[in-house]
Tab-separated table of C-alpha atoms in Angstrom:
chain	number	residue	atom	x	y	z
A	150	UNK	CA	-43.023	-3.123	-24.550
A	151	UNK	CA	-44.927	-2.022	-21.801
A	152	UNK	CA	-47.223	-4.965	-21.398
A	153	UNK	CA	-44.300	-7.399	-21.955
A	154	UNK	CA	-42.435	-5.914	-19.150
A	155	UNK	CA	-45.474	-6.135	-16.954
A	156	UNK	CA	-46.173	-9.811	-18.000
A	157	UNK	CA	-42.324	-10.562	-17.159
A	158	UNK	CA	-42.944	-9.043	-13.859
A	159	UNK	CA	-46.150	-10.858	-13.129
A	160	UNK	CA	-44.637	-14.166	-14.026
A	161	UNK	CA	-41.096	-13.745	-12.400
A	162	UNK	CA	-41.735	-11.077	-9.455
A	163	UNK	CA	-41.378	-13.843	-6.749
A	164	UNK	CA	-37.999	-14.866	-8.640
A	165	UNK	CA	-36.913	-11.196	-8.828
A	166	UNK	CA	-37.667	-10.801	-4.915
A	167	UNK	CA	-35.641	-14.301	-4.061
A	168	UNK	CA	-32.814	-13.014	-6.241
A	169	UNK	CA	-32.560	-9.646	-4.471
A	170	UNK	CA	-32.925	-10.995	-1.167
A	171	UNK	CA	-30.090	-13.422	-2.148
A	172	UNK	CA	-27.867	-10.542	-3.502
A	173	UNK	CA	-28.513	-8.796	-0.215
A	174	UNK	CA	-27.706	-11.712	1.838
A	175	UNK	CA	-24.405	-12.431	-0.470
A	176	UNK	CA	-23.294	-8.953	0.318
A	177	UNK	CA	-23.802	-9.331	3.911
A	178	UNK	CA	-22.244	-12.849	4.319
A	179	UNK	CA	-19.245	-12.535	1.767
A	180	UNK	CA	-15.664	-11.854	2.978
A	181	UNK	CA	-14.998	-7.995	3.894
A	182	UNK	CA	-13.376	-6.040	1.205
A	183	UNK	CA	-9.858	-5.396	1.045
A	184	UNK	CA	-8.452	-2.146	3.039
A	185	UNK	CA	-7.855	0.965	1.028
A	186	UNK	CA	-5.090	1.938	3.070
A	187	UNK	CA	-2.205	0.134	4.456
A	188	UNK	CA	0.830	1.202	6.574
A	189	UNK	CA	4.367	0.193	5.325
A	190	UNK	CA	7.483	0.350	7.523
A	191	UNK	CA	10.042	1.564	5.169
A	192	UNK	CA	13.248	2.027	7.289
A	193	UNK	CA	15.251	5.358	7.170
A	194	UNK	CA	14.830	7.625	4.267
A	195	UNK	CA	17.478	7.216	1.693
A	196	UNK	CA	18.087	3.648	2.374
A	197	UNK	CA	17.427	0.872	-0.038
A	198	UNK	CA	14.396	-0.459	2.003
A	199	UNK	CA	12.694	3.211	1.559
A	200	UNK	CA	13.352	3.428	-2.089
A	201	UNK	CA	11.622	-0.016	-2.602
A	202	UNK	CA	8.883	0.998	-0.267
A	203	UNK	CA	8.171	4.246	-2.377
A	204	UNK	CA	7.918	1.760	-5.352
A	205	UNK	CA	5.460	-0.490	-3.767
A	206	UNK	CA	3.783	2.734	-2.653
A	207	UNK	CA	3.530	3.649	-6.279
A	208	UNK	CA	2.241	0.356	-7.718
A	209	UNK	CA	-0.310	-0.168	-5.106
A	210	UNK	CA	-1.591	3.418	-5.693
A	211	UNK	CA	-2.105	2.657	-9.253
A	212	UNK	CA	-4.623	0.219	-8.119
A	213	UNK	CA	-6.400	2.560	-5.537
A	214	UNK	CA	-4.610	1.141	-2.528
A	215	UNK	CA	-3.031	3.859	-0.405
A	216	UNK	CA	0.484	2.858	1.061
A	217	UNK	CA	1.488	5.000	4.162
A	218	UNK	CA	5.061	5.111	4.423
A	219	UNK	CA	6.591	4.903	8.131
A	220	UNK	CA	10.013	5.819	8.831
A	221	UNK	CA	12.007	3.388	11.009
A	222	UNK	CA	15.411	2.690	12.060
A	223	UNK	CA	15.453	-0.418	10.088
A	224	UNK	CA	14.522	-4.301	10.268
A	225	UNK	CA	14.610	-4.888	13.930
A	226	UNK	CA	11.988	-1.833	14.585
A	227	UNK	CA	10.063	-2.840	11.266
A	228	UNK	CA	9.559	-6.468	12.968
A	229	UNK	CA	8.620	-4.949	16.354
A	230	UNK	CA	5.981	-2.720	14.735
A	231	UNK	CA	4.633	-5.915	12.755
A	232	UNK	CA	4.373	-7.644	15.909
A	233	UNK	CA	2.452	-4.786	17.700
A	234	UNK	CA	-0.099	-4.160	14.803
A	235	UNK	CA	1.440	-0.670	14.171
A	236	UNK	CA	2.089	-1.547	10.542
A	237	UNK	CA	0.500	-4.055	8.108
A	238	UNK	CA	3.487	-4.842	5.684
A	239	UNK	CA	7.596	-4.427	6.125
A	240	UNK	CA	10.926	-5.034	4.464
A	241	UNK	CA	12.912	-7.117	7.073
A	242	UNK	CA	16.237	-8.423	6.742
A	243	UNK	CA	16.191	-12.434	6.815
A	244	UNK	CA	17.492	-14.101	9.834
A	245	UNK	CA	16.134	-11.634	12.488
A	246	UNK	CA	12.543	-13.059	13.088
A	247	UNK	CA	11.867	-15.259	16.208
A	248	UNK	CA	9.647	-18.184	16.855
A	249	UNK	CA	7.133	-15.891	18.519
A	250	UNK	CA	7.099	-13.935	15.347
A	251	UNK	CA	5.862	-16.974	13.189
A	252	UNK	CA	2.472	-16.817	15.458
A	253	UNK	CA	1.455	-13.420	13.877
A	254	UNK	CA	3.568	-12.658	10.967
A	255	UNK	CA	3.751	-14.267	7.306
A	256	UNK	CA	6.409	-13.923	4.488
A	257	UNK	CA	5.559	-13.064	1.287
A	258	UNK	CA	8.801	-14.182	-0.233
A	259	UNK	CA	12.520	-13.426	-0.292
A	260	UNK	CA	13.540	-10.314	-2.577
A	261	UNK	CA	16.964	-9.734	-2.809
A	262	UNK	CA	20.508	-10.495	-1.443
A	263	UNK	CA	21.393	-7.909	1.098
A	264	UNK	CA	24.969	-8.397	1.457
A	265	UNK	CA	27.066	-7.249	4.729
A	266	UNK	CA	29.444	-4.835	3.024
A	267	UNK	CA	32.193	-3.499	4.944
A	268	UNK	CA	34.449	-0.756	3.559
A	269	UNK	CA	37.726	0.002	5.055
A	270	UNK	CA	40.225	2.994	4.405
A	271	UNK	CA	43.200	1.686	2.856
A	272	UNK	CA	45.476	3.264	5.256
A	273	UNK	CA	44.061	0.943	7.838
A	274	UNK	CA	45.888	-1.912	6.601
A	275	UNK	CA	42.956	-4.389	7.096
A	276	UNK	CA	42.731	-7.680	5.152
A	277	UNK	CA	40.285	-9.603	7.516
A	278	UNK	CA	37.177	-8.556	9.472
A	279	UNK	CA	38.496	-9.570	12.982
A	280	UNK	CA	41.311	-6.728	12.266
A	281	UNK	CA	38.720	-4.312	12.814
A	282	UNK	CA	38.428	-4.972	16.409
A	283	UNK	CA	40.297	-1.991	17.500
A	284	UNK	CA	39.256	0.350	14.798
A	285	UNK	CA	36.498	2.988	14.827
A	286	UNK	CA	33.606	1.442	12.756
A	287	UNK	CA	30.037	1.939	12.296
A	288	UNK	CA	27.812	-0.710	12.399
A	289	UNK	CA	24.343	1.224	12.417
A	290	UNK	CA	21.977	2.332	15.066
A	291	UNK	CA	19.995	0.313	17.546
A	292	UNK	CA	17.033	-1.268	16.001
A	293	UNK	CA	18.825	-1.819	12.535
A	294	UNK	CA	19.370	-5.176	10.799
A	295	UNK	CA	22.902	-4.130	10.035
A	296	UNK	CA	23.836	-3.570	13.640
A	297	UNK	CA	22.399	-6.745	14.723
A	298	UNK	CA	24.027	-8.585	11.908
A	299	UNK	CA	27.532	-6.980	12.875
A	300	UNK	CA	27.379	-7.524	16.463
A	301	UNK	CA	26.836	-11.218	15.620
A	302	UNK	CA	29.644	-11.243	13.070
A	303	UNK	CA	31.756	-9.695	15.784
A	304	UNK	CA	30.556	-12.297	18.220
A	305	UNK	CA	32.103	-14.832	15.739
A	306	UNK	CA	35.516	-12.847	15.638
A	307	UNK	CA	36.768	-12.847	19.404
A	308	UNK	CA	33.565	-12.134	21.421
A	309	UNK	CA	32.964	-8.476	22.637
A	310	UNK	CA	34.260	-5.536	20.903
A	311	UNK	CA	35.086	-2.031	22.130
A	312	UNK	CA	32.432	0.657	22.078
A	313	UNK	CA	34.804	2.609	19.174
A	314	UNK	CA	33.913	-0.491	16.909
A	315	UNK	CA	30.347	-0.183	17.399
A	316	UNK	CA	29.419	3.518	16.138
A	317	UNK	CA	25.704	3.904	15.434
A	318	UNK	CA	26.318	5.900	12.119
A	319	UNK	CA	24.462	4.268	9.114
A	320	UNK	CA	23.714	5.051	5.552
A	321	UNK	CA	24.678	7.996	3.831
A	322	UNK	CA	25.985	9.580	7.142
A	323	UNK	CA	28.550	6.711	7.702
A	324	UNK	CA	29.681	6.905	4.227
A	325	UNK	CA	30.676	10.378	4.331
A	326	UNK	CA	32.246	10.165	7.546
A	327	UNK	CA	34.196	7.247	6.384
A	328	UNK	CA	35.193	9.244	3.227
A	329	UNK	CA	36.214	12.235	5.433
A	330	UNK	CA	38.494	9.958	7.396
A	331	UNK	CA	36.626	10.185	10.765
A	332	UNK	CA	35.976	6.527	10.552
A	333	UNK	CA	38.130	3.571	9.633
A	334	UNK	CA	35.547	1.243	8.473
A	335	UNK	CA	31.744	1.270	7.953
A	336	UNK	CA	29.273	-1.601	7.630
A	337	UNK	CA	26.171	-1.938	6.000
A	338	UNK	CA	23.595	-4.685	5.134
A	339	UNK	CA	22.278	-3.112	2.172
A	340	UNK	CA	21.058	-3.851	-1.370
A	341	UNK	CA	23.903	-3.413	-4.042
A	342	UNK	CA	21.573	-0.614	-5.738
A	343	UNK	CA	22.161	1.778	-2.410
A	344	UNK	CA	23.378	4.764	-3.695
A	345	UNK	CA	26.131	5.222	-0.537
A	346	UNK	CA	27.361	1.429	-1.530
A	347	UNK	CA	27.670	2.663	-5.230
A	348	UNK	CA	29.734	5.645	-4.026
A	349	UNK	CA	32.016	3.640	-1.593
A	350	UNK	CA	32.689	1.290	-4.414
A	351	UNK	CA	34.232	4.018	-6.498
A	352	UNK	CA	35.537	5.980	-3.543
A	353	UNK	CA	39.485	6.559	-3.588
A	354	UNK	CA	41.352	5.361	-0.563
A	355	UNK	CA	38.557	3.012	0.011
A	356	UNK	CA	38.112	-0.682	-0.344
A	357	UNK	CA	35.725	-3.296	0.140
A	358	UNK	CA	36.955	-6.006	2.607
A	359	UNK	CA	36.500	-9.549	1.430
A	360	UNK	CA	34.896	-12.415	3.808
A	361	UNK	CA	37.288	-15.178	2.793
A	362	UNK	CA	35.420	-17.489	5.236
A	363	UNK	CA	32.095	-16.635	3.867
A	364	UNK	CA	31.122	-20.278	3.266
A	365	UNK	CA	32.017	-21.209	6.923
A	366	UNK	CA	29.914	-18.055	8.227
A	367	UNK	CA	27.089	-19.209	6.241
A	368	UNK	CA	27.380	-22.787	7.761
A	369	UNK	CA	27.412	-21.064	11.386
A	370	UNK	CA	24.755	-18.521	10.604
A	371	UNK	CA	21.706	-19.989	8.803
A	372	UNK	CA	20.429	-16.635	7.836
A	373	UNK	CA	23.599	-15.930	5.662
A	374	UNK	CA	24.136	-17.021	2.245
A	375	UNK	CA	27.777	-16.942	0.772
A	376	UNK	CA	27.818	-14.819	-2.303
A	377	UNK	CA	30.438	-13.432	-4.501
A	378	UNK	CA	31.015	-10.025	-6.079
A	379	UNK	CA	32.414	-11.072	-9.584
A	380	UNK	CA	35.220	-9.138	-11.003
A	381	UNK	CA	34.060	-6.280	-13.169
A	382	UNK	CA	30.172	-6.742	-12.238
A	383	UNK	CA	29.877	-2.989	-10.968
A	384	UNK	CA	31.787	-1.430	-13.946
A	385	UNK	CA	33.082	-3.517	-16.595
A	386	UNK	CA	34.864	-0.683	-18.251
A	387	UNK	CA	36.587	0.400	-14.830
A	388	UNK	CA	37.156	-3.167	-14.054
A	389	UNK	CA	35.475	-2.639	-10.866
A	390	UNK	CA	36.032	-4.654	-8.397
A	391	UNK	CA	39.321	-5.653	-9.636
A	392	UNK	CA	38.807	-9.345	-8.392
A	393	UNK	CA	36.334	-11.295	-6.949
A	394	UNK	CA	35.139	-10.616	-3.570
A	395	UNK	CA	33.757	-13.118	-1.306
A	396	UNK	CA	30.700	-11.706	1.008
A	397	UNK	CA	28.034	-12.914	3.117
A	398	UNK	CA	24.576	-11.936	2.726
A	399	UNK	CA	21.049	-12.318	4.411
A	400	UNK	CA	18.244	-12.166	2.040
A	401	UNK	CA	15.741	-9.331	2.631
A	402	UNK	CA	11.865	-10.688	2.696
A	403	UNK	CA	8.387	-8.690	2.316
A	404	UNK	CA	6.695	-9.554	5.647
A	405	UNK	CA	2.875	-9.024	6.526
A	406	UNK	CA	0.590	-9.417	9.490
A	407	UNK	CA	-1.087	-12.751	9.443
A	408	UNK	CA	-4.192	-10.888	9.345
A	409	UNK	CA	-3.602	-8.930	6.221
A	410	UNK	CA	-6.322	-9.251	3.661
A	411	UNK	CA	-5.495	-11.902	0.959
A	412	UNK	CA	-6.420	-9.643	-1.785
A	413	UNK	CA	-3.848	-7.100	-0.571
A	414	UNK	CA	-1.077	-10.006	-0.092
A	415	UNK	CA	-1.810	-10.806	-3.992
A	416	UNK	CA	-1.131	-7.348	-5.000
A	417	UNK	CA	2.038	-6.885	-2.951
A	418	UNK	CA	3.331	-10.349	-4.621
A	419	UNK	CA	2.340	-8.662	-8.059
A	420	UNK	CA	4.326	-5.439	-7.042
A	421	UNK	CA	7.202	-7.590	-5.831
A	422	UNK	CA	7.287	-9.461	-9.066
A	423	UNK	CA	7.280	-6.399	-10.981
A	424	UNK	CA	9.986	-4.617	-8.850
A	425	UNK	CA	12.453	-7.544	-8.053
A	426	UNK	CA	12.410	-10.026	-10.881
A	427	UNK	CA	15.142	-8.182	-12.781
A	428	UNK	CA	18.420	-9.632	-12.149
A	429	UNK	CA	20.971	-8.047	-9.844
A	430	UNK	CA	24.837	-8.416	-9.096
A	431	UNK	CA	24.419	-11.608	-7.052
A	432	UNK	CA	21.438	-13.241	-8.696
A	433	UNK	CA	20.260	-13.939	-12.272
A	434	UNK	CA	16.860	-12.649	-13.588
A	435	UNK	CA	13.848	-14.519	-12.312
A	436	UNK	CA	15.380	-15.788	-8.976
A	437	UNK	CA	13.530	-13.475	-6.966
A	438	UNK	CA	10.745	-13.216	-5.240
A	439	UNK	CA	11.471	-16.622	-4.073
A	440	UNK	CA	9.080	-18.076	-1.075
A	441	UNK	CA	12.151	-20.560	-0.232
A	442	UNK	CA	14.389	-18.031	1.102
A	443	UNK	CA	12.371	-16.920	4.078
A	444	UNK	CA	12.604	-17.508	7.871
A	445	UNK	CA	8.648	-17.049	8.451
A	446	UNK	CA	5.835	-19.182	7.149
A	447	UNK	CA	4.664	-18.479	3.913
A	448	UNK	CA	0.825	-17.464	3.626
A	449	UNK	CA	-1.372	-20.043	1.642
A	450	UNK	CA	-2.624	-17.215	-0.593
A	451	UNK	CA	0.977	-16.435	-1.682
A	452	UNK	CA	1.932	-20.167	-2.118
A	453	UNK	CA	-1.053	-20.524	-4.712
A	454	UNK	CA	0.195	-17.364	-6.367
A	455	UNK	CA	3.768	-18.879	-6.671
A	456	UNK	CA	2.371	-22.142	-7.870
A	457	UNK	CA	-0.232	-20.660	-10.324
A	458	UNK	CA	0.343	-17.240	-11.011
A	459	UNK	CA	-2.485	-14.363	-10.772
A	460	UNK	CA	-5.682	-15.723	-10.348
A	461	UNK	CA	-7.906	-16.012	-13.789
A	462	UNK	CA	-9.920	-12.672	-12.579
A	463	UNK	CA	-6.760	-10.767	-11.726
A	464	UNK	CA	-5.675	-11.270	-15.288
A	465	UNK	CA	-8.607	-9.960	-17.026
A	466	UNK	CA	-10.393	-7.449	-14.575
A	467	UNK	CA	-9.364	-4.488	-12.406
A	468	UNK	CA	-8.290	-5.185	-8.790
A	469	UNK	CA	-11.441	-3.898	-7.328
A	470	UNK	CA	-13.595	-5.873	-9.777
A	471	UNK	CA	-11.454	-8.848	-9.622
A	472	UNK	CA	-11.572	-9.103	-5.718
A	473	UNK	CA	-15.214	-8.458	-5.545
A	474	UNK	CA	-16.071	-11.254	-8.036
A	475	UNK	CA	-13.491	-13.477	-6.124
A	476	UNK	CA	-15.438	-12.857	-2.976
A	477	UNK	CA	-19.112	-13.142	-4.107
A	478	UNK	CA	-18.651	-16.331	-6.316
A	479	UNK	CA	-18.475	-18.746	-3.577
A	480	UNK	CA	-21.919	-17.639	-2.231
A	481	UNK	CA	-23.515	-16.783	-5.765
A	482	UNK	CA	-23.109	-20.746	-6.599
A	483	UNK	CA	-25.710	-21.650	-4.007
A	484	UNK	CA	-27.659	-18.803	-4.940
A	485	UNK	CA	-27.784	-19.813	-8.522
A	486	UNK	CA	-28.619	-23.275	-7.489
A	487	UNK	CA	-31.539	-22.100	-5.718
A	488	UNK	CA	-32.742	-19.902	-8.612
A	489	UNK	CA	-32.489	-22.769	-11.382
A	490	UNK	CA	-35.533	-24.471	-9.852
A	491	UNK	CA	-37.492	-21.452	-9.358
A	492	UNK	CA	-36.988	-20.375	-13.091
A	493	UNK	CA	-38.507	-23.829	-14.022
A	494	UNK	CA	-41.213	-23.787	-11.695
A	495	UNK	CA	-42.516	-19.939	-12.032
A	496	UNK	CA	-44.171	-20.296	-15.528
A	497	UNK	CA	-46.544	-23.241	-14.432
A	498	UNK	CA	-47.396	-21.447	-11.203
A	499	UNK	CA	-48.285	-18.351	-13.207
A	500	UNK	CA	-50.328	-20.135	-15.737
A	501	UNK	CA	-52.290	-21.535	-12.774
A	502	UNK	CA	-52.616	-18.069	-11.114
A	503	UNK	CA	-54.139	-16.632	-14.313
A	504	UNK	CA	-56.291	-19.632	-14.981
A	505	UNK	CA	-57.491	-19.495	-11.534
A	506	UNK	CA	-58.699	-16.072	-11.859
A	507	UNK	CA	-60.845	-17.326	-14.935
A	508	UNK	CA	-62.032	-20.486	-13.596
A	509	UNK	CA	-62.952	-19.282	-10.260
A	510	UNK	CA	-66.027	-17.775	-11.806
A	511	UNK	CA	-67.311	-21.046	-13.010
A	512	UNK	CA	-68.362	-21.848	-9.563
A	513	UNK	CA	-70.576	-18.976	-9.216
A	514	UNK	CA	-71.923	-19.752	-12.756
A	515	UNK	CA	-72.824	-23.145	-11.745
A	516	UNK	CA	-74.521	-22.136	-8.713
A	517	UNK	CA	-76.794	-19.525	-10.703
A	518	UNK	CA	-77.597	-22.172	-13.366
A	519	UNK	CA	-78.673	-24.495	-10.508
A	520	UNK	CA	-80.724	-21.872	-8.798
A	521	UNK	CA	-82.235	-20.750	-12.259
A	522	UNK	CA	-83.341	-24.448	-13.036
A	523	UNK	CA	-85.147	-24.576	-9.779
A	524	UNK	CA	-87.234	-21.235	-10.594
A	525	UNK	CA	-90.970	-22.337	-11.694
A	526	UNK	CA	-91.470	-19.234	-13.849
A	527	UNK	CA	-89.421	-17.177	-16.305
A	528	UNK	CA	-90.071	-14.152	-14.468
A	529	UNK	CA	-88.294	-15.713	-11.139
A	530	UNK	CA	-85.778	-16.995	-13.665
A	531	UNK	CA	-85.225	-13.348	-14.891
A	532	UNK	CA	-83.636	-12.528	-11.589
A	533	UNK	CA	-81.213	-15.082	-12.004
A	534	UNK	CA	-80.764	-13.604	-15.508
A	535	UNK	CA	-80.038	-10.239	-14.046
A	536	UNK	CA	-77.257	-11.766	-11.853
A	537	UNK	CA	-75.578	-13.573	-14.761
A	538	UNK	CA	-75.611	-10.039	-16.550
A	539	UNK	CA	-73.897	-8.727	-13.458
A	540	UNK	CA	-71.510	-11.539	-13.342
A	541	UNK	CA	-70.739	-10.798	-17.218
A	542	UNK	CA	-69.669	-7.196	-16.353
A	543	UNK	CA	-67.403	-8.497	-13.582
A	544	UNK	CA	-65.802	-10.704	-15.813
A	545	UNK	CA	-65.346	-8.054	-18.460
A	546	UNK	CA	-63.337	-6.069	-15.971
A	547	UNK	CA	-60.951	-8.902	-15.541
A	548	UNK	CA	-57.320	-8.041	-16.930
A	549	UNK	CA	-55.549	-11.297	-18.133
A	550	UNK	CA	-52.626	-11.537	-20.431
A	551	UNK	CA	-53.423	-11.778	-24.235
A	552	UNK	CA	-52.148	-15.163	-24.338
A	553	UNK	CA	-55.190	-16.187	-21.995
A	554	UNK	CA	-57.867	-14.204	-23.774
A	555	UNK	CA	-59.263	-17.143	-25.249
A	556	UNK	CA	-59.971	-18.618	-22.023
A	557	UNK	CA	-61.702	-15.364	-20.885
A	558	UNK	CA	-64.074	-15.051	-23.795
A	559	UNK	CA	-64.870	-18.700	-23.501
A	560	UNK	CA	-66.193	-17.773	-19.836
A	561	UNK	CA	-68.332	-15.244	-21.384
A	562	UNK	CA	-69.735	-17.350	-24.130
A	563	UNK	CA	-70.574	-19.909	-21.211
A	564	UNK	CA	-72.438	-17.069	-19.194
A	565	UNK	CA	-74.251	-16.130	-22.301
A	566	UNK	CA	-75.061	-19.678	-22.953
A	567	UNK	CA	-76.487	-20.257	-19.413
A	568	UNK	CA	-78.578	-17.210	-19.919
A	569	UNK	CA	-80.166	-18.478	-22.915
A	570	UNK	CA	-80.462	-21.745	-21.354
A	571	UNK	CA	-82.572	-20.520	-18.531
A	572	UNK	CA	-84.795	-18.487	-20.651
A	573	UNK	CA	-85.684	-21.299	-23.087
A	574	UNK	CA	-85.617	-24.206	-20.718
A	575	UNK	CA	-88.469	-25.676	-18.366
A	576	UNK	CA	-87.530	-25.964	-14.726
A	577	UNK	CA	-86.086	-29.340	-13.331
A	578	UNK	CA	-86.847	-29.481	-9.941
A	579	UNK	CA	-84.415	-31.010	-7.533
A	580	UNK	CA	-81.283	-30.236	-9.708
A	581	UNK	CA	-78.569	-29.280	-7.764
A	582	UNK	CA	-75.077	-28.108	-8.522
């Protein structure tokens, strides 16, 4: 076994050396490995964005990618942090991106409808959004997508509204304040699953304000879609809501920096499919994630994912191994192309090297034979015979593989033959090698 291993190394050591050098070169030239930590702008704690971000954190953590959640005021701040490079990924309300954002940011697809909910106290007697102008209304803090969308819609209804209609409360705080009667209305751009939305849908004395002109608003605001909260879809038994409610809704999307590693993009889309593929109150199962409901360019990696699904390697290997193989195979192909001819040429080269160790002695043997034939007496030829015996000793120390032993013993027989020839043959003057 040891001899076989030695023979293998003798034959293929140049090949092993080239393969090792190629492997080192491949590791040096291959694309860098994906980061093990990414920063996720998650919105305010308690909000739907933060809840979803925690689910992304858990799923990516299962693939050994640590997700650091960054608390923010909302979509506007999320976009700013992405542009600055302070975070790598964020949930962003549709319609907020600017043309400049498209230079540095990429979308991984729309994830869910984010309706613009407006809840009002029944005693306010409000039936239309424009009637909220002189009432106390919360539309979220600066830096939130809710506030930006609220301001856009207020501008659609008679221009600038008074400060009282632009209260900065949001989320649970705004919901509780509305229930306590300290606000007349509160607006939220949020998922139907948000806890405060579910609370307000069931709160006595509080109603969801319909947007009867939702279709018209969607035409005037391209980022908005007209959606309908169907009768009974919240709670069939309680018939909640008691009638269809027309709403407007942007689509929340997952946005990353253009420079984010493609493997992390694929992992995020994997997670998005697991988190958002189920149906919601506004969409059937399988409607999201959707690459066609974004206001930012979709990365090429993600386009391939939506067209073909996860890569072959990701289907059968862990994230780390699949990513390594995916990065290595491009450089491995030329390396293998180089190794194939080397594998083919290595055995002939080795045979030549081994036989050369044997045949090189024939030159000395011929020289000694020629010198011996020129010697006039047996005594003088005996000196040559001694040199032939020394040659035999040196040849006996040769180390060759067993498969070449017959060539070695043939050489030794030839040395013995020349010795016998010189001792029993008369000299032939003038004979040369």
